[in-house]
Coordinates of N, CA and C in Angstrom, one line a residue:
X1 N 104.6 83.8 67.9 CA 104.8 85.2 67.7 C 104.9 86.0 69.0
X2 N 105.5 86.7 69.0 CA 106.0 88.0 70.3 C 104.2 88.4 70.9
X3 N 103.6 88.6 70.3 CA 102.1 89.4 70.2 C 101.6 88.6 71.2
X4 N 101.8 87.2 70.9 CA 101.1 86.0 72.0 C 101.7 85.7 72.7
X5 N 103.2 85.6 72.6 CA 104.0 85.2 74.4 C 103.2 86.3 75.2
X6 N 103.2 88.0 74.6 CA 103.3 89.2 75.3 C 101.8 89.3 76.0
X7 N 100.5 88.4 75.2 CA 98.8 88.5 75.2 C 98.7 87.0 76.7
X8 N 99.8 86.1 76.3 CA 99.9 84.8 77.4 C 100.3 85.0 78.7
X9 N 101.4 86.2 78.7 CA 102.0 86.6 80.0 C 100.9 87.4 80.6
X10 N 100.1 88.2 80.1 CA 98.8 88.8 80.4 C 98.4 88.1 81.1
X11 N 97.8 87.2 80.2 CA 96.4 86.3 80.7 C 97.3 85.7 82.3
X12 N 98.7 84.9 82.3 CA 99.3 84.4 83.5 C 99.4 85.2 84.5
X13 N 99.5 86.6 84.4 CA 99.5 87.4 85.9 C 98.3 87.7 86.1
X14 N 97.7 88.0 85.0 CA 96.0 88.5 85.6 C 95.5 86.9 86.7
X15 N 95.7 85.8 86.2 CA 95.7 84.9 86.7 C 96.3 85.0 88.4
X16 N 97.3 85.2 88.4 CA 97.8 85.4 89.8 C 97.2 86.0 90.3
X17 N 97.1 87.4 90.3 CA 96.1 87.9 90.7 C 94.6 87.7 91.5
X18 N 93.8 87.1 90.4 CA 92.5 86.3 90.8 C 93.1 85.1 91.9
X19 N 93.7 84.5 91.5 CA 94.4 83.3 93.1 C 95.1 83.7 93.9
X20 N 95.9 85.0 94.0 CA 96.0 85.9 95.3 C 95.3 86.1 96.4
X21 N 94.3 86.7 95.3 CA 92.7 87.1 96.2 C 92.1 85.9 96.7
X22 N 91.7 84.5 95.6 CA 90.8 83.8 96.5 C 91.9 83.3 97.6
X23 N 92.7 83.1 97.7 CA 93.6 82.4 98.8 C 93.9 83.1 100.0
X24 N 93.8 84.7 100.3 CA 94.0 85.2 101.1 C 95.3 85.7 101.4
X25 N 96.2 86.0 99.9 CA 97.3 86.6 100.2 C 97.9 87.9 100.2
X26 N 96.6 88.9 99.5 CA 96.7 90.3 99.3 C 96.1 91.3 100.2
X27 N 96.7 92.3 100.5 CA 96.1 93.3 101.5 C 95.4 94.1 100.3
X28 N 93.8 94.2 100.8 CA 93.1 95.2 100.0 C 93.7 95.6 98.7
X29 N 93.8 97.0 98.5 CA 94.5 97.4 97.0 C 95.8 97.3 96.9
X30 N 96.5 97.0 98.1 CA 97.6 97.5 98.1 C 98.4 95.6 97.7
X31 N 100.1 95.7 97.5 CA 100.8 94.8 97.2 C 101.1 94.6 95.6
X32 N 101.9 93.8 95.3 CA 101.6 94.0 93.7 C 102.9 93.1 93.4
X33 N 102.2 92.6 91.8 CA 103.1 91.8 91.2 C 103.3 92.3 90.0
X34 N 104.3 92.0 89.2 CA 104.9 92.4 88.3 C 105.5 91.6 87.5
X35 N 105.7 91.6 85.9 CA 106.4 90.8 84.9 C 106.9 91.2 83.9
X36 N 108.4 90.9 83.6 CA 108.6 91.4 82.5 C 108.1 91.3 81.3
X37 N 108.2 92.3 80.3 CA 107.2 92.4 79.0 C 108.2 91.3 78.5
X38 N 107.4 90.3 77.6 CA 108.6 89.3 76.9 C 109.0 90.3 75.7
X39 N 110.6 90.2 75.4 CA 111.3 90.7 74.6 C 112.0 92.0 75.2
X40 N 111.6 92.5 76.4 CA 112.1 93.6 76.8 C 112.8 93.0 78.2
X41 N 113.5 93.9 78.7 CA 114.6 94.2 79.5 C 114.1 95.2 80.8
X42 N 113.3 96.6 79.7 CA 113.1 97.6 80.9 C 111.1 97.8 81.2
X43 N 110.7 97.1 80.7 CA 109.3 97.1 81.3 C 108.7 96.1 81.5
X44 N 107.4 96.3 82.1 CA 106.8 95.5 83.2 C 105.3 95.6 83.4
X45 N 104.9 94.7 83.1 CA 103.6 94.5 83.5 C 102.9 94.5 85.0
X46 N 102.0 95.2 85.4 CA 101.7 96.0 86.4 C 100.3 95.9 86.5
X47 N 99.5 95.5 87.8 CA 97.8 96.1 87.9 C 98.1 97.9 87.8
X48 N 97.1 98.4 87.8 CA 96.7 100.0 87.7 C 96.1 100.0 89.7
X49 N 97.0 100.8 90.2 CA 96.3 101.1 91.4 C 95.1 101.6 92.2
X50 N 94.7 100.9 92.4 CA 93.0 101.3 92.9 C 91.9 99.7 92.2
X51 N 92.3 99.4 91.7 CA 91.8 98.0 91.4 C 91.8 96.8 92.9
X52 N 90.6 96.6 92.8 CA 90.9 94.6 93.7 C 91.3 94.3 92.5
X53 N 91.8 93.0 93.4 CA 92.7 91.9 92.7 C 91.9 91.3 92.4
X54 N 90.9 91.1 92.6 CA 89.1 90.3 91.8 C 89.1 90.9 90.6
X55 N 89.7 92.5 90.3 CA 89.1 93.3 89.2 C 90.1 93.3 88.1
X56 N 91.4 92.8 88.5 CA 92.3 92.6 87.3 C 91.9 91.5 86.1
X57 N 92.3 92.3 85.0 CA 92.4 90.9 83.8 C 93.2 91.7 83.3
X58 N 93.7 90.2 82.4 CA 94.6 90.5 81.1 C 94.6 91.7 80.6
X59 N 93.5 92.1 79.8 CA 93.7 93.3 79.2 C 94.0 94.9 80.1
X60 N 93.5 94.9 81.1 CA 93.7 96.0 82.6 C 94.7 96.0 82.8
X61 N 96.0 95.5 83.1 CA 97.2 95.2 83.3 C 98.1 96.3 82.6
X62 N 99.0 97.3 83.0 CA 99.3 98.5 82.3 C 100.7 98.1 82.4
X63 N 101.7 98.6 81.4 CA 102.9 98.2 81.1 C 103.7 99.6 81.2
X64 N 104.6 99.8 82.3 CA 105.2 100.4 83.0 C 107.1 100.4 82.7
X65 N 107.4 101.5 82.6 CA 109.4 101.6 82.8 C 109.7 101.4 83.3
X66 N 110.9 101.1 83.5 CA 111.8 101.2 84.6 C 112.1 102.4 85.8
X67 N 111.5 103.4 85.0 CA 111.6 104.5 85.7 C 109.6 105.2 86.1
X68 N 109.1 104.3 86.2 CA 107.7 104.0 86.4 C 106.6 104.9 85.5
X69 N 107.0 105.3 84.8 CA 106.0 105.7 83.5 C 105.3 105.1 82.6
X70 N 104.0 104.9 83.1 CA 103.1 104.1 82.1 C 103.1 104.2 80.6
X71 N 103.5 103.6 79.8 CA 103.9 103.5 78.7 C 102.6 103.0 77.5
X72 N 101.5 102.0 78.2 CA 100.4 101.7 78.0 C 99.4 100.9 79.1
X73 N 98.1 101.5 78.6 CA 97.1 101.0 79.6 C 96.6 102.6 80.2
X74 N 95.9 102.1 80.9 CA 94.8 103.4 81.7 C 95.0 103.2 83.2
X75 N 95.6 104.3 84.4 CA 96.0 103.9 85.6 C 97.2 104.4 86.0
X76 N 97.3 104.0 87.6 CA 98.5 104.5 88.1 C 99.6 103.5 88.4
X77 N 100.3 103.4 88.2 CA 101.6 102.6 88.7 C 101.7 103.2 90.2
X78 N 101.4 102.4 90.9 CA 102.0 102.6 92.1 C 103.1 103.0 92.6
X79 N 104.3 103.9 93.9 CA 105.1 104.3 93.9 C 106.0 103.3 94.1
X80 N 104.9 102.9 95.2 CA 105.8 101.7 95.9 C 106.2 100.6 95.0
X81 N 105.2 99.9 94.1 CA 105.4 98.9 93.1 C 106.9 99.3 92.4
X82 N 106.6 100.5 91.8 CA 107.8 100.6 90.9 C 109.3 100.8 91.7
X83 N 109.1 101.6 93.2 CA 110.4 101.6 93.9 C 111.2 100.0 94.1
X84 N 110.1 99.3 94.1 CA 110.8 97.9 94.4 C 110.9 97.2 93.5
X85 N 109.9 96.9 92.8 CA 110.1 95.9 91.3 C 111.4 95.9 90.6
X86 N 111.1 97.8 90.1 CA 112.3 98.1 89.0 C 113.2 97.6 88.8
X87 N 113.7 98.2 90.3 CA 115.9 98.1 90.2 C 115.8 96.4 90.6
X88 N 114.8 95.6 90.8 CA 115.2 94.1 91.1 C 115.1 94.0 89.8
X89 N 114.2 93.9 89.1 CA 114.2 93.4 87.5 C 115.5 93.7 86.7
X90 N 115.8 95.0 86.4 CA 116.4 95.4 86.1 C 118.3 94.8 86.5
X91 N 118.1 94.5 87.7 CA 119.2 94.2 88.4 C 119.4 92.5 88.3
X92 N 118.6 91.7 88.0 CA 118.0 90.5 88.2 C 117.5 89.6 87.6
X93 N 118.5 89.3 86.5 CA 117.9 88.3 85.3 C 117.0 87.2 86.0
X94 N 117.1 86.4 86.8 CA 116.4 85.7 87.2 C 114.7 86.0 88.2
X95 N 114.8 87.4 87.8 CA 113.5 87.7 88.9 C 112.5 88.4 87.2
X96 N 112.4 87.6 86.5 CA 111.3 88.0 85.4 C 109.9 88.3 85.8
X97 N 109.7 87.7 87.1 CA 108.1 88.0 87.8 C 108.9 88.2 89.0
X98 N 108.0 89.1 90.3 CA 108.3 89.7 91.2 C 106.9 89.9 91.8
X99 N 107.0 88.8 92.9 CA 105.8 88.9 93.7 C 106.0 89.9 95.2
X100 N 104.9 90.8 95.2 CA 105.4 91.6 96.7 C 103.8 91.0 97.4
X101 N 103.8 90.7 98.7 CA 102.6 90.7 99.3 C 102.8 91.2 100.6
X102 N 101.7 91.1 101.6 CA 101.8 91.4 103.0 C 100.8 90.0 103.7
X103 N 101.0 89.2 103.2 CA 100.1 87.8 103.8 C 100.5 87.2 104.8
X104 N 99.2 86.9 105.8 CA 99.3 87.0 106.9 C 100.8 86.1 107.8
X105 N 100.6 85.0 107.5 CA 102.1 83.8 108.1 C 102.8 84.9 108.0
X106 N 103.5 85.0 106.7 CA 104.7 85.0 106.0 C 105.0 86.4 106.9
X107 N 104.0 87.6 106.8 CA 104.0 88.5 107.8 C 104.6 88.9 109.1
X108 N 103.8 87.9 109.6 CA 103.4 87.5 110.8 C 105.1 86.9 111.3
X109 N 105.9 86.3 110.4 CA 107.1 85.4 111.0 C 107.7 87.0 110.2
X110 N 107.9 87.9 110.0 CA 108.5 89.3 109.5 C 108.6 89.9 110.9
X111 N 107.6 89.9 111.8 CA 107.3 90.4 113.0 C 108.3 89.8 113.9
X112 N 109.0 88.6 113.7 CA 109.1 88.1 114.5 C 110.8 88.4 114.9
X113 N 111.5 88.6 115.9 CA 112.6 89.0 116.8 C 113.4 87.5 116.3
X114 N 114.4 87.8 115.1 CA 115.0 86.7 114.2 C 114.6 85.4 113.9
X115 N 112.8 85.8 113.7 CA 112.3 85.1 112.7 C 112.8 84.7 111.9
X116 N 112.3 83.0 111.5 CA 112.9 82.4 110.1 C 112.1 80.9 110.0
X117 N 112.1 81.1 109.0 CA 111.2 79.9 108.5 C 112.2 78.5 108.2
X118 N 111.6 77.5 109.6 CA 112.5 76.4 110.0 C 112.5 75.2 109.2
X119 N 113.5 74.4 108.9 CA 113.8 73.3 108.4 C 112.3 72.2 109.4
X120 N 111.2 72.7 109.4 CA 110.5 71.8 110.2 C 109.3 70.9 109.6
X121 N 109.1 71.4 108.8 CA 108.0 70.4 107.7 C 108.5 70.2 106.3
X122 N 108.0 69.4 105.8 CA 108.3 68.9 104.2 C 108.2 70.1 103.6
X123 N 107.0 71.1 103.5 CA 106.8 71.9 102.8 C 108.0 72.8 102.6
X124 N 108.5 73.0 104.3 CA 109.6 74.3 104.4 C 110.9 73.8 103.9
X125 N 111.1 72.7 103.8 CA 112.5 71.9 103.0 C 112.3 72.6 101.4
X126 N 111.1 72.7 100.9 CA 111.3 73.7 99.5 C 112.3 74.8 99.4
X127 N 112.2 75.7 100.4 CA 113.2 76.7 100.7 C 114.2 76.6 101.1
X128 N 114.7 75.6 101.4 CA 116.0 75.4 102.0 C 117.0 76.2 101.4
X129 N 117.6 77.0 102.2 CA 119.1 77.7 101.6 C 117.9 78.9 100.4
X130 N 117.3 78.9 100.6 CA 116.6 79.9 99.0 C 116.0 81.4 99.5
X131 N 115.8 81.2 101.2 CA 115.6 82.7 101.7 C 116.5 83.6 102.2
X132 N 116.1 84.4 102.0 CA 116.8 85.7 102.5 C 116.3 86.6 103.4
X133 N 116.7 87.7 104.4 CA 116.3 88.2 105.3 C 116.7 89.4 105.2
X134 N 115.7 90.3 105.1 CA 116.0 91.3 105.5 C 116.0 92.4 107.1
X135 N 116.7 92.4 107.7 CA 116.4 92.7 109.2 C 116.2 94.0 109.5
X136 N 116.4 95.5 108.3 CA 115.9 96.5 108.3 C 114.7 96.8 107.7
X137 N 113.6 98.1 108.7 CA 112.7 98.0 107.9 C 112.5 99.7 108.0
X138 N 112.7 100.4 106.8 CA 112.8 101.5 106.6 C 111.7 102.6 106.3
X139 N 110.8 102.2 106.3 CA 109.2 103.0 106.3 C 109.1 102.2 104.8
X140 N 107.8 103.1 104.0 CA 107.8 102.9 103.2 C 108.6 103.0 101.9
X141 N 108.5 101.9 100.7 CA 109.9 102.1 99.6 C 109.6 103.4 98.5
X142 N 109.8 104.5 98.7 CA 109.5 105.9 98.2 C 110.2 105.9 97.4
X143 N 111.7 105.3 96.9 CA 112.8 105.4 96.2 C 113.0 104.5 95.9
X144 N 114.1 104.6 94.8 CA 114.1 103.7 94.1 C 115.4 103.1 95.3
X145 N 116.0 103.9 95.5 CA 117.3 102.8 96.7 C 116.8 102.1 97.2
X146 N 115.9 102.1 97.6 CA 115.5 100.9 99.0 C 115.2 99.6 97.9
X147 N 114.4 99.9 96.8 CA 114.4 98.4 95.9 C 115.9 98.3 95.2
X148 N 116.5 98.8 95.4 CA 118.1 98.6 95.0 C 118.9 98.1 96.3
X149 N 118.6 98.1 97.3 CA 119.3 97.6 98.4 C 118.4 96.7 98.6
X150 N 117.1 96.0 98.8 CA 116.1 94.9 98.7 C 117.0 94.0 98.0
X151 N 117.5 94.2 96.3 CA 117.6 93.5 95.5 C 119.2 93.1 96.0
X152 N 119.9 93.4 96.9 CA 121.4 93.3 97.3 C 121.2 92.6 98.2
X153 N 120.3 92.5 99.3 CA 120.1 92.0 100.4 C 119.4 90.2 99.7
X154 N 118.6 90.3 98.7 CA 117.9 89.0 98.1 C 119.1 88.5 97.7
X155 N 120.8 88.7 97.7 CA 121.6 87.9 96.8 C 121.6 86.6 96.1
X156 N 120.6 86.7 95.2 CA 120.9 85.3 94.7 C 119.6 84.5 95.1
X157 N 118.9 84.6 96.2 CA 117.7 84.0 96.8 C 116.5 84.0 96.1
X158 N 115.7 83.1 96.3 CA 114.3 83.3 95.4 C 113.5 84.2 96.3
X159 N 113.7 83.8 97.7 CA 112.3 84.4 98.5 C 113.3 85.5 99.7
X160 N 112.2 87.1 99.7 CA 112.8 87.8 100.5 C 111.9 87.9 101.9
X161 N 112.6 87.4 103.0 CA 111.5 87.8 104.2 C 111.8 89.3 104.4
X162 N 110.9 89.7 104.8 CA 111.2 91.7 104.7 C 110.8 92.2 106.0
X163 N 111.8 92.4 106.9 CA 111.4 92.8 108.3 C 110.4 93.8 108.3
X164 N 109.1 93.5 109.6 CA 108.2 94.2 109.8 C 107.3 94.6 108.7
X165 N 107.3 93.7 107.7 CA 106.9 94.2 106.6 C 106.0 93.4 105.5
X166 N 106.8 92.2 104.9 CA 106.1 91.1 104.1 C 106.8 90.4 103.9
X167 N 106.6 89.9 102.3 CA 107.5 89.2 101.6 C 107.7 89.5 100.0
X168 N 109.2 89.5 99.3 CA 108.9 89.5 98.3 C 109.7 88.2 97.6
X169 N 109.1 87.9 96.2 CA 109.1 86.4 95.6 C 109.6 86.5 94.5
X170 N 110.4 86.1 93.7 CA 111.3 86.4 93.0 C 111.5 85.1 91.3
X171 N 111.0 84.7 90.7 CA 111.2 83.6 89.5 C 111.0 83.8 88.0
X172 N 111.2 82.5 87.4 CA 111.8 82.9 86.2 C 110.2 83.3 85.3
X173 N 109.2 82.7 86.1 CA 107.9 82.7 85.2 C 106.7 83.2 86.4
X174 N 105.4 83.5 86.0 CA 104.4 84.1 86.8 C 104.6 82.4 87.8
X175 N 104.0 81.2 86.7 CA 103.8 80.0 87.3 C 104.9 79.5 88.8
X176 N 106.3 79.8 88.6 CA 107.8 79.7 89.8 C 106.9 80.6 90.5
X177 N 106.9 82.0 90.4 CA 106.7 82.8 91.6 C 105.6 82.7 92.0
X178 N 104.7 82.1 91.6 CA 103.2 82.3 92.2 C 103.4 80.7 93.1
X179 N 104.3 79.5 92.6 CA 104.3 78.7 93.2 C 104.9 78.6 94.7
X180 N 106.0 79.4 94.3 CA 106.8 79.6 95.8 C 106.1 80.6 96.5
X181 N 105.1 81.2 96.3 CA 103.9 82.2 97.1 C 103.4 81.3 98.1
X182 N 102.6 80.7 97.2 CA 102.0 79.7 98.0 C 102.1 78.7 98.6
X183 N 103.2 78.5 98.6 CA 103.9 77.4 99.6 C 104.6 78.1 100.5
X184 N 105.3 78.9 100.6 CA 105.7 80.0 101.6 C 104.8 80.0 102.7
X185 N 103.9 80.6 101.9 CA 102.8 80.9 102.9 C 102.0 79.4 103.9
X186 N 101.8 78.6 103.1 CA 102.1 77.5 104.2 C 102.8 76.7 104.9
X187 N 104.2 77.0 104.6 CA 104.9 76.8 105.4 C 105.1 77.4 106.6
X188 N 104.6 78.8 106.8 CA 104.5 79.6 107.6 C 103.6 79.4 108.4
X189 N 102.2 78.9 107.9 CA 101.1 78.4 108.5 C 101.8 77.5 109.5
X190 N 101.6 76.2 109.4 CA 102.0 75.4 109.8 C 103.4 75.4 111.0
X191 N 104.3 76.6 110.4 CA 104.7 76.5 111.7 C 104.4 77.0 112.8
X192 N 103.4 77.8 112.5 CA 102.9 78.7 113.9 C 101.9 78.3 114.7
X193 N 101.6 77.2 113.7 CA 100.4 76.1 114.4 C 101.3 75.3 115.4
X194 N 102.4 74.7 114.9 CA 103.0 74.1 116.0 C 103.6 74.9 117.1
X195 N 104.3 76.2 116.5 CA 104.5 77.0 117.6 C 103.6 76.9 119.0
X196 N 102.3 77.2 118.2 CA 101.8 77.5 119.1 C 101.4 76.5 120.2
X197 N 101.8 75.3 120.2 CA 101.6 74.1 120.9 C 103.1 74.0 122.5
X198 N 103.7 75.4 122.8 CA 104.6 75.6 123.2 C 106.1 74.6 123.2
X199 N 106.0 73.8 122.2 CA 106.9 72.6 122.5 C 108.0 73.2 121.0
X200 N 109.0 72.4 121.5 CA 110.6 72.9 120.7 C 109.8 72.3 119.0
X201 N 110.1 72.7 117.7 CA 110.0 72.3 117.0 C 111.1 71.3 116.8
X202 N 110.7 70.0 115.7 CA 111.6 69.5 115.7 C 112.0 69.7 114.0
X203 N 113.1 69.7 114.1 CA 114.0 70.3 113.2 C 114.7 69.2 112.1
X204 N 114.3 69.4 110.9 CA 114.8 68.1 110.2 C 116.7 68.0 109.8
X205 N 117.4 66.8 110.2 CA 118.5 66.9 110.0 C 119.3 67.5 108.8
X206 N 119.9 68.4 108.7 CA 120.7 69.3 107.6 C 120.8 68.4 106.4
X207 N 121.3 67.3 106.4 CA 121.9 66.5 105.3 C 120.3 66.3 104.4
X208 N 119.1 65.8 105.4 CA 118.2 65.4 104.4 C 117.1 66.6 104.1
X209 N 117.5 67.4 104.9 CA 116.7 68.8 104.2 C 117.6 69.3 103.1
X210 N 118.7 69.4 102.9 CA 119.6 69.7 102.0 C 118.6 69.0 100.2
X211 N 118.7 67.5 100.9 CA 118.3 66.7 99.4 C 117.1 66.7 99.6
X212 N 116.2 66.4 100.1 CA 114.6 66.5 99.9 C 114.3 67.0 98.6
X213 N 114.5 67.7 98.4 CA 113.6 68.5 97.0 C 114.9 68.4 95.7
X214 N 116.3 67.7 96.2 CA 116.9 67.9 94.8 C 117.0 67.2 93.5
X215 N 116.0 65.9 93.5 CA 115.6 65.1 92.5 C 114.5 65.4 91.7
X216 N 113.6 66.9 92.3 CA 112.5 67.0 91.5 C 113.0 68.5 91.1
X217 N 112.3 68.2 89.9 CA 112.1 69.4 88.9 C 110.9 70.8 89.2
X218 N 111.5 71.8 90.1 CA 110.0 72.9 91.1 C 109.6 73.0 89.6
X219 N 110.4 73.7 88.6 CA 110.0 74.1 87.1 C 108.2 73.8 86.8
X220 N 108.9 72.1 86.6 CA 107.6 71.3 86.5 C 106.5 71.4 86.9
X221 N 106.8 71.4 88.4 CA 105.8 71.3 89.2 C 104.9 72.9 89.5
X222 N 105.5 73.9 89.6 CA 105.2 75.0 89.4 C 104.1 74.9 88.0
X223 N 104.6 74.9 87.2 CA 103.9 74.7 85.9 C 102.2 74.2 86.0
X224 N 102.5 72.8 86.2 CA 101.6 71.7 86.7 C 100.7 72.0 87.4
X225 N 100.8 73.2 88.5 CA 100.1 73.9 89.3 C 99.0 74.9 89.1
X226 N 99.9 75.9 88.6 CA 99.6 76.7 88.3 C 98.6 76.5 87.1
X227 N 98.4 75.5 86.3 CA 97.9 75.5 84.6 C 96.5 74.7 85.9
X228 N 97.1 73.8 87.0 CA 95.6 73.7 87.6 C 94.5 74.4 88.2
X229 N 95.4 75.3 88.8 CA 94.9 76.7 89.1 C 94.0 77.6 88.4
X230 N 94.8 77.6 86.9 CA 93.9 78.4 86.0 C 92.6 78.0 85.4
X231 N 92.6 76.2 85.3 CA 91.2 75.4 85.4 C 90.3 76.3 85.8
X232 N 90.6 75.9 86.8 CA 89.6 76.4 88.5 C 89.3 78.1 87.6
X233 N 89.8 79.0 87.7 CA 89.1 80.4 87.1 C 88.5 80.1 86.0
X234 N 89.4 79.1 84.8 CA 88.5 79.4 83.6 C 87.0 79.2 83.8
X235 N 86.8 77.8 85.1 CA 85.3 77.7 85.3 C 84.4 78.6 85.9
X236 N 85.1 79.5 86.7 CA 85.1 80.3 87.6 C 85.0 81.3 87.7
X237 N 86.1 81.8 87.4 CA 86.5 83.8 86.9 C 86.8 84.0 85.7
X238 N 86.0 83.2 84.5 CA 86.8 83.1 82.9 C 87.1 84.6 82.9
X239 N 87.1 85.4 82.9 CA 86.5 87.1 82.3 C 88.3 87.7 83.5
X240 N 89.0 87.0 83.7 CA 90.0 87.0 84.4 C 91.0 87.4 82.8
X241 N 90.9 86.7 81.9 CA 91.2 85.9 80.1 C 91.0 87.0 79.5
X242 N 89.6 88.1 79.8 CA 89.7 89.0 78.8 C 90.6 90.1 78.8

């Protein structure tokens, strides 16, 4: 039934949420993820602003327009959330969940004078060909254009690096986007550990970064993840569920 895809997708972002937080990938109140309501097109599941991301659950989660009008729930939709989510959803059959953060790596290489996250570890071979860059960074997204030029600039990509800024994450389910979150983010790790060792990284040859990851199913594995992830809260943060 519609009632429980719509009660499931709940419980899955509230879930993000709570693994955001323990992992260290949210700034204070601010950042935000987003999902489409199943069965709809123009709305979106949303935290209420002024919440930690400790304080979300399922039921807290407010369901928001396209044109950022809370439609149900108690709260504020954020400006910024809605400037950027919207016109990607809307624009973006493939971005059904829409992760935005400011975590620290991923950041941290946003900072960086044509920054880009290198063919240099297994993990970063995940992304191969799948990022995008954005090299303007415009103040804050007050409008809806700047998430309409974000979503022009992402062509096609899952992951947006966002100059001076963050990252935003883009897939078909909470489980894809929350998986390419967190691997992102250590990819990014990891390279700045070696960075920091002043020596050239070494760079894995194009042909086998190309295939590395093209016999396995992310789908899957994302999935597989994430359902372990949510273990861990039900023992943990069950009240994440309500």
């Amino acid at each position: 039934m519609l009632r429980d895809e719509i009660w499931q997708a709940r419980v899955d972002l509230a879930a993000a949420y709570r693994l955001a937080n323990r992992f260290g990938l949210n700034e204070g109140i601010d950042n935000h993820f987003t999902l489409m309501v199943p069965g709809s097109r123009d709305r979106f599941l949303l935290n209420a602003f002024g919440l930690h991301w400790s304080e979300v659950t399922a039921g807290n989660l407010l369901v928001v327009d396209a044109k950022g009008k809370v439609v149900e729930g108690e709260g504020e939709a954020e400006t910024t959330a809605v400037c950027i989510h919207a016109p990607i959803h809307v624009s973006n059959a493939r971005a059904a969940c829409i992760m935005h953060t400011h975590m620290p790596y991923a950041t941290a290489l946003s900072m960086i004078e044509g920054g880009r996250l290198e063919p240099a570890s297994q993990t970063a071979l995940r992304f191969y060909d799948e990022v995008a860059y954005d090299e303007e960074y415009n103040g804050l997204a007050m409008q809806t254009d700047e998430g309409e030029r974000l979503g022009k600039v992402l062509d096609g990509k899952r992951i947006l690096l966002m100059a001076n800024h963050g990252i935003t994450v883009i897939g078909g389910s909470v489980a894809e986007a929350f998986n390419d979150l967190y691997f992102f983010e250590r990819a990014c790790h990891v390279q700045f550990i070696a960075m920091q060792s002043g020596k050239a990284l070494k760079k894995v040859p194009t042909q086998i970064a190309q295939s590395t990851f093209s016999g396995i199913d992310p789908n899957r594995h994302a999935r597989l993840h994430f359902e372990a992830l949510k273990r861990v809260l039900d023992r943990e943060e069950p009240d994440y569920a309500q």
